[in-house]
């Protein structure tokens, strides 16, 4: 199902869980460890539009971020919580000089991973609005808004994540002031771990 089809599905009542179960039964799924702490199962990609399932679970090893969890997207996000609790923590980012605590890094993703480059922008940040979402909730986040997605420690959660690119947008992350340019390879899960991810989500939806 296309981005538009899934988006319309989420506007209705009760269709997300059956759709997710059907998507998980597709042959050839390969999950990927995301540096923001979740496992991603890519489902659809058409130009600047994409649909994925995101899974947070301590049953699977996590990728480690080389910057921080505070980031902003070049695309508008629609996220639907299938189960568990997800906190969308907005960050108030202020440009700073000598009293800066972080540098802004640009993240350019490609088939071989992420190229992460420091920019000249240095900042401080504070916690802003904290939104808490549970099963059946759908929320949106516009591109260029710094935030982090937080699942309670030891908690399990899964979401349907839809992204639609915005022209001119950039993927950014806050990182250490002295951090240099580097490349991070995305880590695909092997067949056993991907099957485990599918089982974990399926067990919560049936």
Coordinates of C-alpha atoms in Angstrom, one line a residue:
X1 CA 0.0 0.0 0.0
X2 CA 1.3 3.5 -0.9
X3 CA 2.0 6.3 1.5
X4 CA -1.3 7.9 0.6
X5 CA -3.2 4.7 1.2
X6 CA -1.6 4.1 4.6
X7 CA -2.2 7.8 5.5
X8 CA -5.9 7.4 4.7
X9 CA -6.0 4.2 6.6
X10 CA -4.8 5.9 9.7
X11 CA -7.5 8.5 9.4
X12 CA -10.1 5.7 9.9
X13 CA -10.7 3.5 12.9
X14 CA -9.2 0.1 13.6
X15 CA -7.4 -0.5 10.3
X16 CA -3.8 0.1 11.3
X17 CA -3.3 -3.2 13.2
X18 CA -4.6 -5.5 10.5
X19 CA -2.6 -3.6 7.9
X20 CA 0.6 -3.9 10.0
X21 CA 0.0 -7.7 10.4
X22 CA -0.4 -8.1 6.7
X23 CA 2.7 -6.1 6.0
X24 CA 4.7 -8.2 8.4
X25 CA 3.8 -11.3 6.5
X26 CA 5.5 -10.1 3.3
X27 CA 8.4 -12.3 2.1
X28 CA 11.9 -10.7 2.0
X29 CA 11.6 -8.2 4.8
X30 CA 14.9 -7.1 6.2
X31 CA 15.1 -5.1 9.4
X32 CA 17.8 -2.5 10.0
X33 CA 19.2 -1.2 13.3
X34 CA 18.7 2.6 13.4
X35 CA 21.2 4.8 15.3
X36 CA 18.2 6.5 17.0
X37 CA 17.7 3.3 19.1
X38 CA 15.0 1.5 17.2
X39 CA 14.7 -1.3 14.6
X40 CA 13.3 -0.2 11.3
X41 CA 11.4 -2.5 8.9
X42 CA 11.2 -0.6 5.6
X43 CA 7.9 -1.3 3.7
X44 CA 7.3 1.3 1.0
X45 CA 9.5 3.8 -0.8
X46 CA 8.3 6.0 -3.7
X47 CA 10.4 9.1 -4.4
X48 CA 10.2 11.3 -1.4
X49 CA 7.6 9.2 0.4
X50 CA 8.2 6.2 2.6
X51 CA 6.4 3.9 5.1
X52 CA 8.2 1.9 7.8
X53 CA 7.5 0.0 11.0
X54 CA 9.6 1.1 13.9
X55 CA 10.2 -1.2 16.9
X56 CA 11.8 -0.5 20.3
X57 CA 12.7 -3.6 22.2
X58 CA 15.4 -4.7 24.5
X59 CA 15.2 -8.2 22.9
X60 CA 17.2 -6.8 20.0
X61 CA 20.6 -5.2 20.1
X62 CA 20.7 -1.4 19.5
X63 CA 22.9 0.6 17.2
X64 CA 24.8 3.3 19.0
X65 CA 24.4 7.0 18.0
X66 CA 27.6 8.9 17.2
X67 CA 25.9 12.2 17.8
X68 CA 22.8 12.3 20.0
X69 CA 19.1 11.4 20.0
X70 CA 18.1 15.0 19.4
X71 CA 17.5 15.4 15.6
X72 CA 15.3 17.0 13.0
X73 CA 14.0 15.5 9.7
X74 CA 14.1 16.8 6.2
X75 CA 10.6 15.3 5.9
X76 CA 7.2 15.6 7.6
X77 CA 6.5 12.8 10.0
X78 CA 3.2 11.0 10.7
X79 CA 3.6 8.4 13.4
X80 CA 0.9 5.9 14.6
X81 CA 1.5 4.0 17.8
X82 CA 0.6 0.3 17.5
X83 CA 1.4 -0.6 21.1
X84 CA 3.5 0.8 24.0
X85 CA 4.2 4.4 24.8
X86 CA 6.2 6.9 22.8
X87 CA 7.2 10.3 24.1
X88 CA 7.8 13.0 21.5
X89 CA 10.2 15.3 23.3
X90 CA 10.6 18.7 21.6
X91 CA 13.9 20.4 21.9
X92 CA 14.3 24.2 22.1
X93 CA 17.5 24.9 20.2
X94 CA 19.3 28.3 20.5
X95 CA 22.3 29.4 18.6
X96 CA 25.2 30.0 21.0
X97 CA 28.9 30.9 20.9
X98 CA 31.3 30.5 23.8
X99 CA 28.6 28.9 26.0
X100 CA 27.5 26.4 23.3
X101 CA 27.1 22.8 24.4
X102 CA 26.5 21.1 21.0
X103 CA 27.3 21.4 17.4
X104 CA 24.8 20.8 14.6
X105 CA 25.7 18.0 12.3
X106 CA 24.2 17.3 8.9
X107 CA 23.2 13.7 8.1
X108 CA 23.1 12.6 4.5
X109 CA 21.8 9.1 4.1
X110 CA 22.7 6.8 1.2
X111 CA 22.6 3.1 0.3
X112 CA 25.8 2.5 2.2
X113 CA 24.8 4.4 5.4
X114 CA 25.0 7.9 6.7
X115 CA 27.6 10.5 6.0
X116 CA 27.7 12.8 9.1
X117 CA 29.3 16.2 8.7
X118 CA 29.8 19.0 11.3
X119 CA 28.3 22.4 10.4
X120 CA 29.5 25.8 11.7
X121 CA 26.4 26.1 13.8
X122 CA 26.9 25.7 17.6
X123 CA 23.9 25.7 20.0
X124 CA 22.5 25.1 23.4
X125 CA 19.2 23.2 23.9
X126 CA 16.5 22.8 26.5
X127 CA 13.5 20.4 26.8
X128 CA 10.3 21.9 25.4
X129 CA 6.9 20.3 25.0
X130 CA 6.7 16.6 25.9
X131 CA 3.9 14.8 24.2
X132 CA 3.0 11.3 25.4
X133 CA 1.3 8.9 23.0
X134 CA -0.2 5.4 23.5
X135 CA -1.8 2.6 21.4
X136 CA -4.0 3.9 18.7
X137 CA -2.7 7.5 18.8
X138 CA -1.4 9.2 15.7
X139 CA 0.7 12.3 15.8
X140 CA 2.5 14.5 13.3
X141 CA 5.8 16.4 13.3
X142 CA 6.8 19.0 10.7
X143 CA 10.2 18.9 9.1
X144 CA 13.0 21.0 10.7
X145 CA 11.7 20.5 14.3
X146 CA 14.3 19.3 16.7
X147 CA 13.0 16.5 18.9
X148 CA 13.7 13.0 20.2
X149 CA 11.5 9.9 20.4
X150 CA 11.7 8.3 23.8
X151 CA 10.3 5.0 25.0
X152 CA 10.3 4.3 28.8
X153 CA 13.3 2.3 29.9
X154 CA 12.6 -1.4 29.5
X155 CA 9.5 -0.6 27.5
X156 CA 8.3 -2.1 24.3
X157 CA 6.7 -0.1 21.5
X158 CA 6.1 -0.2 17.8
X159 CA 4.9 2.5 15.4
X160 CA 3.9 2.9 11.8
X161 CA 6.1 5.8 10.5
X162 CA 5.3 7.7 7.4
X163 CA 7.6 10.3 5.9
X164 CA 7.1 12.8 3.1
X165 CA 10.1 14.8 2.0
X166 CA 10.1 18.6 2.0
X167 CA 12.1 20.3 -0.7
X168 CA 15.2 22.1 0.7
X169 CA 15.0 20.3 4.0
X170 CA 18.1 18.8 5.8
X171 CA 18.5 15.9 8.2
X172 CA 20.3 17.3 11.3
X173 CA 21.5 16.0 14.6
X174 CA 23.0 17.6 17.7
X175 CA 26.5 16.2 18.5
X176 CA 29.7 17.0 20.4
X177 CA 31.3 20.4 19.8
X178 CA 34.6 18.8 18.7
X179 CA 33.1 16.0 16.6
X180 CA 34.5 15.5 13.1
X181 CA 33.1 14.2 9.9
X182 CA 32.5 10.4 9.7
X183 CA 30.5 7.7 8.1
X184 CA 28.1 5.3 9.9
X185 CA 27.1 2.1 8.2
X186 CA 23.5 0.9 8.7
X187 CA 23.4 -2.5 10.3
X188 CA 21.0 -4.9 8.7
X189 CA 19.6 -7.6 11.0
X190 CA 20.2 -11.2 9.9
X191 CA 17.3 -13.5 9.0
X192 CA 17.0 -14.8 12.6
X193 CA 16.9 -11.3 14.2
X194 CA 14.4 -10.0 11.5
X195 CA 12.2 -13.0 12.2
X196 CA 12.4 -12.2 15.9
X197 CA 11.4 -8.5 15.2
X198 CA 8.4 -9.7 13.2
X199 CA 7.4 -12.1 16.0
X200 CA 7.7 -9.4 18.7
X201 CA 5.4 -7.1 16.8
X202 CA 2.9 -9.8 15.8
X203 CA 2.6 -11.1 19.4
X204 CA 1.4 -7.6 20.5
X205 CA -1.1 -7.2 17.7
X206 CA -2.8 -10.6 17.9

